[in-house]
Coordinates of C-alpha atoms in Angstrom, one line a residue:
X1 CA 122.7 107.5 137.0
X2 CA 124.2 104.1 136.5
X3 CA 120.8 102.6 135.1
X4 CA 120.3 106.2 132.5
X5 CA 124.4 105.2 131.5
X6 CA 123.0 101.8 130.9
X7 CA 119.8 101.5 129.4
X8 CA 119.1 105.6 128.8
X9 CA 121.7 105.4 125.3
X10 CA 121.4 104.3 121.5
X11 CA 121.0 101.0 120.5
X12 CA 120.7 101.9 117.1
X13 CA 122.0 104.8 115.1
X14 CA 118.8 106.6 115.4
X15 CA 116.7 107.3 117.9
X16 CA 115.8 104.6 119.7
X17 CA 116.4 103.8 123.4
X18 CA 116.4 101.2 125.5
X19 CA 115.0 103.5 128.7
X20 CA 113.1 102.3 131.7
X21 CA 110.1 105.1 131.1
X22 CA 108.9 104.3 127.8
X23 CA 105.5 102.5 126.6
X24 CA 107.1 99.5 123.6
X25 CA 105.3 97.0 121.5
X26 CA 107.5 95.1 118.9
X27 CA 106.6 92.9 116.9
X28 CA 109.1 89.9 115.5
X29 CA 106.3 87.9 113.2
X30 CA 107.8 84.9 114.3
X31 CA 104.7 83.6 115.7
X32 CA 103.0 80.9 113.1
X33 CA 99.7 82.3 114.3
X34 CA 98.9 85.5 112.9
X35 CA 96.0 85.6 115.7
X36 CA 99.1 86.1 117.9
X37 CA 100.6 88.9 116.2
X38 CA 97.7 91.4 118.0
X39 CA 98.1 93.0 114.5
X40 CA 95.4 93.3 111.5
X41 CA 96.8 92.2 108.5
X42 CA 94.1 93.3 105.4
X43 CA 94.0 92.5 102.1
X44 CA 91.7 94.1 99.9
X45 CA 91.1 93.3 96.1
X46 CA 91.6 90.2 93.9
X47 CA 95.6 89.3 93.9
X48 CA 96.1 91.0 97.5
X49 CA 98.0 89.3 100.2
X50 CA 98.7 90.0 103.6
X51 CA 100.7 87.4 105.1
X52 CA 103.5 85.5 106.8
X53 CA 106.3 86.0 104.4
X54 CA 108.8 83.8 106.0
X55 CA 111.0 83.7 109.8
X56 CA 110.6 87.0 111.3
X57 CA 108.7 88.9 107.9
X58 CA 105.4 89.5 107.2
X59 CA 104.4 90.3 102.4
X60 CA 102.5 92.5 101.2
X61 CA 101.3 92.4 97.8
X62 CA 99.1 93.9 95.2
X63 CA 98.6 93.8 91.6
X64 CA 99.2 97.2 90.2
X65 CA 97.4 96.4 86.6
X66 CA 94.1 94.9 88.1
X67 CA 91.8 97.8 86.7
X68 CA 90.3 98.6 90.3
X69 CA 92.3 99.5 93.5
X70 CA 94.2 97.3 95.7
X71 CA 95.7 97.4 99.0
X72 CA 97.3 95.4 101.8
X73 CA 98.4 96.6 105.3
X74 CA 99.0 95.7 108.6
X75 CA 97.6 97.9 111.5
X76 CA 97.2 97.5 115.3
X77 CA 94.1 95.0 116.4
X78 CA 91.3 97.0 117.6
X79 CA 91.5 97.7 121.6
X80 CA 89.0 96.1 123.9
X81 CA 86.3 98.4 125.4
X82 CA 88.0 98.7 128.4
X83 CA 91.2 98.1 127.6
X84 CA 93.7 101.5 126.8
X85 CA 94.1 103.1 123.6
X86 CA 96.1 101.8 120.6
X87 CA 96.7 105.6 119.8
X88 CA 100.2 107.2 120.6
X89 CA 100.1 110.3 122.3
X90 CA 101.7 113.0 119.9
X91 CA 102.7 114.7 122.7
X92 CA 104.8 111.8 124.8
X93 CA 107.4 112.0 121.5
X94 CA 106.3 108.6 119.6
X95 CA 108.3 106.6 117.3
X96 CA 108.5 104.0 115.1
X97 CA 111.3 101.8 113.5
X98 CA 110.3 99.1 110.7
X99 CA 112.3 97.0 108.5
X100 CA 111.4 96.6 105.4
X101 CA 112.1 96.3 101.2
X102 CA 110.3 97.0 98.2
X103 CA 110.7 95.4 95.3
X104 CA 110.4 97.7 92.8
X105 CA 109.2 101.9 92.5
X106 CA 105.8 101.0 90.5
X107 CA 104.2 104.3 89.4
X108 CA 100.6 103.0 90.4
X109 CA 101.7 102.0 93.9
X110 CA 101.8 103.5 96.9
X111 CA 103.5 102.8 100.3
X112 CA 103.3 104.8 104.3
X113 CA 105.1 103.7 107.1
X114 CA 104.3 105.5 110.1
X115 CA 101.8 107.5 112.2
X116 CA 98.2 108.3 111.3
X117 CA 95.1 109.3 113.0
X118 CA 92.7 107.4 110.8
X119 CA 94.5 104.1 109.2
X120 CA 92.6 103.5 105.7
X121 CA 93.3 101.8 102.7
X122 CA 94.9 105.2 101.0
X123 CA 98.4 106.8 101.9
X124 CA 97.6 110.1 104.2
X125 CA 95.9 113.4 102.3
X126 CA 94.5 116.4 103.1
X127 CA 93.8 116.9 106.8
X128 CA 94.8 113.8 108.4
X129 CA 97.1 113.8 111.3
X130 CA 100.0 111.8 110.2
X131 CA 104.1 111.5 109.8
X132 CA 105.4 108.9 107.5
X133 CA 107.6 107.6 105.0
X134 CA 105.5 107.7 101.8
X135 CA 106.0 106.7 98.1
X136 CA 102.9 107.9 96.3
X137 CA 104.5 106.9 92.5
X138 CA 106.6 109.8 91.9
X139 CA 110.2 110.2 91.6
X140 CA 111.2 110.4 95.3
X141 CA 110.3 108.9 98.8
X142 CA 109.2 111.4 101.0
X143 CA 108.7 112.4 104.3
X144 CA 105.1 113.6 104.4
X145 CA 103.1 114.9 107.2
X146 CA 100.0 116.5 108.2
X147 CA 98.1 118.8 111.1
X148 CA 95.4 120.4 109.0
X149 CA 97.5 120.6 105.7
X150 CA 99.8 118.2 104.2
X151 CA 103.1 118.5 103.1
X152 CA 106.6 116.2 102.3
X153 CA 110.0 116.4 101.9
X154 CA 112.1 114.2 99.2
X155 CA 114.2 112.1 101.1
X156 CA 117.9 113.3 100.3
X157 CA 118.7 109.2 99.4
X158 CA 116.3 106.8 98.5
X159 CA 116.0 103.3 99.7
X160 CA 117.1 100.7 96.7
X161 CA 114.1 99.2 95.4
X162 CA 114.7 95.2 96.5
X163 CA 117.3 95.6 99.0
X164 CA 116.3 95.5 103.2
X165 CA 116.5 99.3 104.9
X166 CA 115.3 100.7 108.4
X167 CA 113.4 103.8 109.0
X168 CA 113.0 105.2 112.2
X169 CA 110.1 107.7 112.5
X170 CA 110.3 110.5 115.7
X171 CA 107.7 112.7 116.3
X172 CA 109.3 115.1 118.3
X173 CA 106.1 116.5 120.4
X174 CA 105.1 120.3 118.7
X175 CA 108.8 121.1 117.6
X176 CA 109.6 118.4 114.7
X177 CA 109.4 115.3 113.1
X178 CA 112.6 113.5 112.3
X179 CA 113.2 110.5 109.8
X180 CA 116.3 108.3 109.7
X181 CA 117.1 105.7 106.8
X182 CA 119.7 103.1 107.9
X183 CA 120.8 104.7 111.0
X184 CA 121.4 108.2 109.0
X185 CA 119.2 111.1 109.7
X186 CA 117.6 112.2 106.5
X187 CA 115.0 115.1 107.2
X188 CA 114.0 117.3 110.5
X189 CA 111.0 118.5 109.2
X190 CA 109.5 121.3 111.2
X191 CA 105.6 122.3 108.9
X192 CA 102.8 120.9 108.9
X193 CA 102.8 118.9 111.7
X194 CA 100.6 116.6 113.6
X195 CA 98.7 118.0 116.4
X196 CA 96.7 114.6 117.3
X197 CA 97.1 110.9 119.0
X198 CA 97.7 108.6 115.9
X199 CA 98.4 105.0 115.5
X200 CA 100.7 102.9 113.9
X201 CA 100.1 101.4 110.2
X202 CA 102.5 99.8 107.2
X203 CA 100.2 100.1 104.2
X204 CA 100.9 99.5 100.3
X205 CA 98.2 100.5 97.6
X206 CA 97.3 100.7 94.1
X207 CA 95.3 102.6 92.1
X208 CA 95.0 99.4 89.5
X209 CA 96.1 101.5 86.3
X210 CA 99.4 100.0 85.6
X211 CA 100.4 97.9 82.7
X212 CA 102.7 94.7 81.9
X213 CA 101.3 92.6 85.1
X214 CA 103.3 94.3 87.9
X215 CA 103.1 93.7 91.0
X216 CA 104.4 95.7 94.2
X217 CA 105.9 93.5 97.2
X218 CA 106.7 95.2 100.4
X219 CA 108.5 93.2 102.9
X220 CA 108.0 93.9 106.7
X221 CA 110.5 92.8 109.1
X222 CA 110.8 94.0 112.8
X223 CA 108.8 96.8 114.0
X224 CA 108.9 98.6 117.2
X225 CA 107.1 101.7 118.6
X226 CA 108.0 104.0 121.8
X227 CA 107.1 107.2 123.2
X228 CA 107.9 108.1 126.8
X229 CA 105.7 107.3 129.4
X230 CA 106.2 111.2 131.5

């Protein structure tokens, strides 16, 4: 009882927790080395960077008027053949907390922090298996998910465009997914759910069709991913 009074409560206003059962990776970026992040950072298109941004922060960046797609994201290293799976099991209750800024809401971009089945260079459509905070150019952030159809909810307050937030993303097995901005719960969003393992990605993208030489910066800090280990 002592040790659950101890380590089983909130750290943060969300739903993280410091418990004795749980399967963690975090990652500070405070290593020189990206080699010893055991995280893929790609860049893909002329003007894209994926990089060490600073102490503790890893930049995005693409160029939202460069006529062709762009994208930049960072995404687990692949496993070893005998090593385990980078995939969270949906049903052990995963989640993920990431710090991170934009700098600006470009139309042409697009942004997902969270779950998939299948990291790619897109944010999640159709059938994929995924929970995630998305911007996909429109007027809101969303919480968007997917198990065989995808949906998302407008987040009920937005993250200011250049300022540092925290999400916390908690898929709650087959019952819901839950998404907290700054330590506030924003959404329990119970359609359209994923039914799969998924991993982890922070991915920004482009379709290239914006004007005035834009470009989108996302700024990762911290990340950390649970789920419970019984």
């Amino acid at each position: 009882k002592r040790w659950a009074e101890i380590y089983g409560v909130n750290i943060y206003a969300g739903r993280y927790k410091a418990s004795p059962n749980i399967r963690e990776v975090r990652y500070n970026w405070e290593d020189p080395a990206p080699a010893s992040y055991q995280a893929t950072l790609t860049a893909t298109g002329a003007g894209s960077v994926a990089n060490a941004g600073g102490s503790g922060q890893m930049v995005l960046k693409v160029d939202n008027d460069a006529g062709a797609a762009r994208s930049a994201d960072i995404r687990p290293t692949t496993e070893l053949a005998s090593s385990l799976s980078n995939h969270w099991d949906r049903t052990k209750k995963p989640y993920i907390r990431v710090e991170f800024s934009l700098n600006a809401e470009d139309a042409s971009a697009g942004v997902f922090i969270g779950f998939r089945a299948s990291p790619g260079l897109l944010t999640p459509t159709g059938v994929e298996h995924h929970a995630g905070l998305t911007w996909n150019g429109g007027a809101n952030w969303t919480l968007q998910t997917g198990g065989g159809a995808t949906s998302a909810t407008n987040l009920t307050t937005d993250p200011a465009a250049g300022a540092r937030h925290v999400v916390e993303i908690y898929v709650n097995a087959a019952t819901d997914v839950e998404l907290w901005l700054d330590g506030v719960k924003q959404i329990t969003k119970t359609t359209n759910l994923p039914a799969a393992d998924m991993e982890w990605q922070i991915l920004l993208e482009t379709d290239g069709a914006g004007v005035g030489g834009s470009d989108s910066i996302l700024t990762v800090g911290k990340v950390i991913v649970q789920e419970l280990l019984a």
